[in-house]
């Protein structure tokens, strides 16, 4: 094994970049060519089918069989031109990642052969055996049926030889078994709640959109070295490993030159993404060595979330072509930064107004402040729930660990908006208000410049930061489905906007003008939030933890405990009131969350124990044996071992550490065996949380051995090799 590790390292180091594809065409010419988008609809559908389909997409009308057949016919023609042979319903179950079941597009032709077929039924609905997907007990396994149904608002796309149809995944009794269903409901709730408020400002608004722009962080490691690390392969992170002498302390990786093998990977990825209509825009090195980030141009939330799921699949595939494996884990390496997925989020209208950006005039700015304040109020009301929505066994390694995010949800406003809110709240009730913009007609009482956020006014320690025209929810983990966070955020804002509109209506019926009615409703809300959810300081300090508790913000640090947020009466009221989840679905989802939490830690503990016993101890003993022989030989030549103090001390260290590893591995195994016996999902998760605390105990003597044992004998690729080869 010792020789093998060196061979692997040598091989990886010498790898040359596989040249990336270089399309002859401009991006704009191949962008979206593998998506059945509007352009294809116009080309491949007859006019009545097109009209009905657009009514489904834009007006939310149900898809009838005749339309489905017509659409399927057109899609088939398009797919055949791309040499497609299979179709799959592509969905997002409650696991990480996506699921797909492929069917060949053939049927008997009645003459002993087959013909290509694809009809409306195959497009609209499929019944995958749902029993092996997590459901939290919604479906007992004997009634394993769930079904997938096409979401016409998500465009159909081609991957390799397969036509992929984005679908929702639902049980036969109607409960959602996926991320997409509740996300769509939350988006419907928030856009419908925002609409009447927008109409107070501009009656011509007829639709509101929720927007998401994600920033995906990831690590790349050489695939040969990856394969030699069981822990990386099975759990997605290193469970041992001594921190390398150089890691990120020089800050020389961030925005550094992109290594050529990585650049080739990025290029191929971008080409594939652009063909699939995913508007990838930004790519750069991240803070940690071998850590990178990519981001698209933001889009409608449901679509953008689909695209994030597609991108993660593409990254897995394309990385292999370049001899890499992508790590999405939130904390693959101890001691250096982990990976997140910032969710940039905003609302906008069909008239082109960004509701979280300063307006062009007084009313525009009042509209901006209205949405701004209501978002903050929703985040305050459900701060514990929002934290729960991003919590997981893996994200727990980031939460509260001195890198975004702290385990408390607060919002960062920046100097300008903090000053604006403070000023607004001081104004006596009923004051006619003018909030002037840059082009404000008069010197208003409160001024908001049109563009006011500069990059220095950023607080990296805040989990929820205002960045000029959007909020950036930074706490989302790198492997997560963005929907987890987006469902809660959009639903919470929907609830708040509904309450706000009702309160404004009351003021209006008392005869106030629109602006005064809005201001008078806003002011008490601002007073309630400005010194609670709004926090401009350093989110990593202990002082903030105390201060946050005093302010009544949720400071829970236990992940299994956080999940209970979902079934608190306030949360149930919010989710049922917005039509996003039933109470039964919330309970079932919590079961899934606790189960997943326990399983992840159970797998890690089992991998840790095996590696300790099968890899680490044998390597340490091999070196010990060699040292013992050395001492023995010395004695036979010089008559005494008195001069072998270094060897003897090494032998003692190894003996002690091996004993410690053996003991701690045993303790870990025993603890996991007892935890497995616990029936109740929550109680079992709590037991596994305790087990996770034992990991460091076992890791310590192993990392010590790594420092002591002959480098040539050490079986596992080291951090310096994993992190600096690209
Ligand atoms: P930074 O790292 O400075 O935060 P990036 O350019 O890496 O910025 O990513 C910003 C992300 O935010 C991009 O996906 C971008 O499209 C998205 N974004 C920009 N404006 C909005 C908006 N109004 N709503 C939602 N997302 C937005
Ligand atoms: Mg950002």
Short mmCIF file of N, CA and C in Angstrom, two decimals, residues 242-329:
data_model
loop_
_atom_site.label_atom_id
_atom_site.label_comp_id
_atom_site.label_asym_id
_atom_site.label_seq_id
_atom_site.Cartn_x
_atom_site.Cartn_y
_atom_site.Cartn_z
N UNK A 242 -4.07 15.01 8.96
CA UNK A 242 -3.39 16.09 9.65
C UNK A 242 -3.39 17.29 8.73
N UNK A 243 -3.70 18.44 9.29
CA UNK A 243 -3.73 19.66 8.49
C UNK A 243 -2.37 19.89 7.85
N UNK A 244 -2.38 20.28 6.58
CA UNK A 244 -1.10 20.44 5.89
C UNK A 244 -0.41 21.72 6.36
N UNK A 245 0.94 21.74 6.24
CA UNK A 245 1.69 22.89 6.78
C UNK A 245 1.24 24.18 6.14
N UNK A 246 0.88 24.10 4.86
CA UNK A 246 0.34 25.28 4.21
C UNK A 246 -1.10 24.96 3.85
N UNK A 247 -2.02 25.79 4.28
CA UNK A 247 -3.40 25.57 3.84
C UNK A 247 -3.91 26.87 3.24
N UNK A 248 -4.70 27.60 4.00
CA UNK A 248 -5.21 28.82 3.38
C UNK A 248 -4.67 30.07 4.05
N UNK A 249 -3.66 29.90 4.92
CA UNK A 249 -3.25 31.07 5.71
C UNK A 249 -2.67 32.20 4.87
N UNK A 250 -2.14 31.90 3.69
CA UNK A 250 -1.57 32.97 2.88
C UNK A 250 -2.61 33.67 2.02
N UNK A 251 -3.85 33.16 2.06
CA UNK A 251 -4.92 33.75 1.24
C UNK A 251 -4.52 33.88 -0.22
N UNK A 252 -3.74 32.91 -0.70
CA UNK A 252 -3.24 33.06 -2.06
C UNK A 252 -4.09 32.31 -3.08
N UNK A 253 -5.12 31.63 -2.63
CA UNK A 253 -5.92 30.87 -3.58
C UNK A 253 -7.10 31.67 -4.10
N UNK A 254 -7.71 32.47 -3.20
CA UNK A 254 -8.92 33.22 -3.55
C UNK A 254 -8.69 34.09 -4.78
N UNK A 255 -9.51 33.90 -5.78
CA UNK A 255 -9.40 34.65 -7.03
C UNK A 255 -8.04 34.49 -7.72
N UNK A 256 -7.29 33.45 -7.35
CA UNK A 256 -5.99 33.22 -7.98
C UNK A 256 -6.16 32.69 -9.39
N UNK A 257 -5.04 32.48 -10.08
CA UNK A 257 -5.12 31.93 -11.44
C UNK A 257 -5.69 30.52 -11.36
N UNK A 258 -6.55 30.18 -12.28
CA UNK A 258 -7.18 28.86 -12.25
C UNK A 258 -6.25 27.85 -12.93
N UNK A 259 -5.89 26.75 -12.22
CA UNK A 259 -4.98 25.76 -12.82
C UNK A 259 -5.57 25.19 -14.11
N UNK A 260 -4.69 24.78 -15.05
CA UNK A 260 -5.19 24.46 -16.40
C UNK A 260 -6.14 23.26 -16.42
N UNK A 261 -5.87 22.24 -15.57
CA UNK A 261 -6.77 21.08 -15.57
C UNK A 261 -8.15 21.49 -15.07
N UNK A 262 -8.16 22.38 -14.08
CA UNK A 262 -9.42 22.86 -13.53
C UNK A 262 -10.13 23.74 -14.56
N UNK A 263 -9.35 24.58 -15.22
CA UNK A 263 -9.94 25.48 -16.21
C UNK A 263 -10.60 24.69 -17.33
N UNK A 264 -9.98 23.58 -17.72
CA UNK A 264 -10.55 22.75 -18.79
C UNK A 264 -11.87 22.14 -18.31
N UNK A 265 -11.89 21.70 -17.06
CA UNK A 265 -13.13 21.17 -16.48
C UNK A 265 -14.23 22.25 -16.50
N UNK A 266 -13.87 23.44 -16.06
CA UNK A 266 -14.86 24.52 -15.98
C UNK A 266 -15.43 24.85 -17.36
N UNK A 267 -14.54 24.83 -18.33
CA UNK A 267 -14.97 25.17 -19.69
C UNK A 267 -15.96 24.15 -20.23
N UNK A 268 -15.61 22.88 -20.07
CA UNK A 268 -16.52 21.83 -20.53
C UNK A 268 -17.86 21.92 -19.81
N UNK A 269 -17.77 22.21 -18.52
CA UNK A 269 -18.99 22.32 -17.73
C UNK A 269 -19.86 23.46 -18.24
N UNK A 270 -19.22 24.59 -18.52
CA UNK A 270 -19.98 25.74 -18.99
C UNK A 270 -20.64 25.49 -20.33
N UNK A 271 -19.90 24.82 -21.21
CA UNK A 271 -20.48 24.54 -22.53
C UNK A 271 -21.71 23.65 -22.36
N UNK A 272 -21.56 22.59 -21.55
CA UNK A 272 -22.69 21.67 -21.32
C UNK A 272 -23.86 22.42 -20.68
N UNK A 273 -23.54 23.30 -19.73
CA UNK A 273 -24.59 24.04 -19.03
C UNK A 273 -25.29 25.00 -19.99
N UNK A 274 -24.52 25.69 -20.79
CA UNK A 274 -25.13 26.65 -21.72
C UNK A 274 -26.03 25.94 -22.73
N UNK A 275 -25.61 24.76 -23.16
CA UNK A 275 -26.48 24.00 -24.08
C UNK A 275 -27.80 23.67 -23.41
N UNK A 276 -27.73 23.48 -22.09
CA UNK A 276 -28.96 23.15 -21.35
C UNK A 276 -29.68 24.42 -20.86
N UNK A 277 -29.28 25.55 -21.37
CA UNK A 277 -29.97 26.79 -21.03
C UNK A 277 -29.69 27.28 -19.62
N UNK A 278 -28.62 26.78 -19.02
CA UNK A 278 -28.26 27.25 -17.67
C UNK A 278 -27.27 28.40 -17.83
N UNK A 279 -27.66 29.61 -17.41
CA UNK A 279 -26.84 30.79 -17.72
C UNK A 279 -25.64 30.96 -16.80
N UNK A 280 -24.72 30.00 -16.80
CA UNK A 280 -23.53 30.14 -15.95
C UNK A 280 -22.77 31.39 -16.34
N UNK A 281 -22.33 32.11 -15.34
CA UNK A 281 -21.73 33.41 -15.61
C UNK A 281 -20.36 33.53 -14.94
N UNK A 282 -20.31 33.19 -13.66
CA UNK A 282 -19.11 33.48 -12.87
C UNK A 282 -18.37 32.21 -12.50
N UNK A 283 -17.05 32.24 -12.57
CA UNK A 283 -16.24 31.13 -12.07
C UNK A 283 -14.99 31.70 -11.43
N UNK A 284 -14.64 31.18 -10.27
CA UNK A 284 -13.39 31.63 -9.66
C UNK A 284 -12.90 30.67 -8.59
N UNK A 285 -11.64 30.85 -8.21
CA UNK A 285 -11.09 30.11 -7.08
C UNK A 285 -11.75 30.60 -5.81
N UNK A 286 -11.91 29.72 -4.85
CA UNK A 286 -12.43 30.14 -3.54
C UNK A 286 -11.28 30.25 -2.54
N UNK A 287 -11.66 30.45 -1.28
CA UNK A 287 -10.65 30.71 -0.25
C UNK A 287 -9.70 29.54 -0.02
N UNK A 288 -10.24 28.33 0.07
CA UNK A 288 -9.41 27.18 0.41
C UNK A 288 -8.70 26.65 -0.83
N UNK A 289 -7.56 25.95 -0.64
CA UNK A 289 -6.90 25.36 -1.80
C UNK A 289 -7.80 24.33 -2.47
N UNK A 290 -7.79 24.29 -3.76
CA UNK A 290 -8.64 23.38 -4.55
C UNK A 290 -10.13 23.60 -4.35
N UNK A 291 -10.49 24.77 -3.85
CA UNK A 291 -11.92 25.10 -3.70
C UNK A 291 -12.29 26.16 -4.75
N UNK A 292 -13.46 25.98 -5.34
CA UNK A 292 -13.89 26.85 -6.43
C UNK A 292 -15.36 27.22 -6.28
N UNK A 293 -15.79 28.17 -7.10
CA UNK A 293 -17.19 28.57 -7.06
C UNK A 293 -17.68 28.87 -8.47
N UNK A 294 -18.96 28.58 -8.69
CA UNK A 294 -19.58 29.03 -9.93
C UNK A 294 -20.96 29.57 -9.63
N UNK A 295 -21.42 30.48 -10.49
CA UNK A 295 -22.73 31.08 -10.28
C UNK A 295 -23.35 31.43 -11.63
N UNK A 296 -24.66 31.25 -11.74
CA UNK A 296 -25.35 31.62 -12.98
C UNK A 296 -25.92 33.02 -12.85
N UNK A 297 -26.52 33.51 -13.92
CA UNK A 297 -27.38 34.69 -13.82
C UNK A 297 -28.65 34.20 -13.13
N UNK A 298 -29.17 34.97 -12.20
CA UNK A 298 -30.33 34.50 -11.44
C UNK A 298 -31.55 34.33 -12.34
N UNK A 299 -32.49 33.55 -11.85
CA UNK A 299 -33.71 33.31 -12.62
C UNK A 299 -34.88 33.02 -11.69
N UNK A 300 -36.02 32.73 -12.29
CA UNK A 300 -37.21 32.39 -11.50
C UNK A 300 -36.83 31.21 -10.59
N UNK A 301 -37.29 31.25 -9.35
CA UNK A 301 -36.76 30.34 -8.32
C UNK A 301 -36.90 28.86 -8.66
N UNK A 302 -38.06 28.43 -9.13
CA UNK A 302 -38.26 27.01 -9.43
C UNK A 302 -37.31 26.55 -10.54
N UNK A 303 -37.20 27.36 -11.57
CA UNK A 303 -36.32 27.03 -12.69
C UNK A 303 -34.86 27.04 -12.24
N UNK A 304 -34.50 28.07 -11.50
CA UNK A 304 -33.11 28.21 -11.06
C UNK A 304 -32.73 27.04 -10.15
N UNK A 305 -33.67 26.59 -9.35
CA UNK A 305 -33.37 25.45 -8.49
C UNK A 305 -33.20 24.16 -9.30
N UNK A 306 -34.05 23.95 -10.31
CA UNK A 306 -33.85 22.81 -11.21
C UNK A 306 -32.46 22.87 -11.80
N UNK A 307 -32.09 24.06 -12.24
CA UNK A 307 -30.79 24.21 -12.90
C UNK A 307 -29.64 23.90 -11.95
N UNK A 308 -29.81 24.24 -10.68
CA UNK A 308 -28.77 23.90 -9.71
C UNK A 308 -28.64 22.39 -9.57
N UNK A 309 -29.77 21.69 -9.57
CA UNK A 309 -29.73 20.24 -9.48
C UNK A 309 -29.06 19.64 -10.72
N UNK A 310 -29.40 20.19 -11.87
CA UNK A 310 -28.79 19.68 -13.11
C UNK A 310 -27.28 19.93 -13.10
N UNK A 311 -26.90 21.13 -12.67
CA UNK A 311 -25.48 21.48 -12.64
C UNK A 311 -24.69 20.54 -11.74
N UNK A 312 -25.26 20.20 -10.59
CA UNK A 312 -24.53 19.32 -9.69
C UNK A 312 -24.30 17.95 -10.34
N UNK A 313 -25.30 17.46 -11.08
CA UNK A 313 -25.13 16.20 -11.81
C UNK A 313 -24.06 16.34 -12.89
N UNK A 314 -24.14 17.44 -13.63
CA UNK A 314 -23.16 17.66 -14.69
C UNK A 314 -21.75 17.74 -14.13
N UNK A 315 -21.62 18.42 -13.00
CA UNK A 315 -20.29 18.57 -12.40
C UNK A 315 -19.69 17.21 -12.07
N UNK A 316 -20.52 16.34 -11.49
CA UNK A 316 -20.06 14.98 -11.18
C UNK A 316 -19.51 14.30 -12.43
N UNK A 317 -20.30 14.37 -13.50
CA UNK A 317 -19.93 13.65 -14.73
C UNK A 317 -18.70 14.25 -15.39
N UNK A 318 -18.72 15.57 -15.56
CA UNK A 318 -17.65 16.21 -16.34
C UNK A 318 -16.33 16.19 -15.57
N UNK A 319 -16.40 16.26 -14.25
CA UNK A 319 -15.16 16.19 -13.46
C UNK A 319 -14.42 14.89 -13.76
N UNK A 320 -15.17 13.80 -13.92
CA UNK A 320 -14.52 12.51 -14.19
C UNK A 320 -13.71 12.54 -15.48
N UNK A 321 -14.27 13.21 -16.48
CA UNK A 321 -13.55 13.30 -17.75
C UNK A 321 -12.16 13.93 -17.54
N UNK A 322 -12.08 14.81 -16.55
CA UNK A 322 -10.81 15.51 -16.31
C UNK A 322 -10.02 14.90 -15.16
N UNK A 323 -10.43 13.69 -14.75
CA UNK A 323 -9.69 13.00 -13.70
C UNK A 323 -9.90 13.56 -12.31
N UNK A 324 -11.01 14.27 -12.14
CA UNK A 324 -11.32 14.84 -10.82
C UNK A 324 -12.58 14.21 -10.24
N UNK A 325 -12.74 14.36 -8.94
CA UNK A 325 -14.03 14.12 -8.31
C UNK A 325 -14.44 15.42 -7.62
N UNK A 326 -15.70 15.79 -7.75
CA UNK A 326 -16.20 17.00 -7.11
C UNK A 326 -16.66 16.66 -5.70
N UNK A 327 -16.29 17.48 -4.75
CA UNK A 327 -16.79 17.30 -3.39
C UNK A 327 -17.78 18.42 -3.09
N UNK A 328 -19.00 18.02 -2.76
CA UNK A 328 -20.02 19.01 -2.40
C UNK A 328 -20.21 19.10 -0.89
N UNK A 329 -19.55 18.22 -0.15
CA UNK A 329 -19.73 18.21 1.30
C UNK A 329 -19.43 19.60 1.88
#
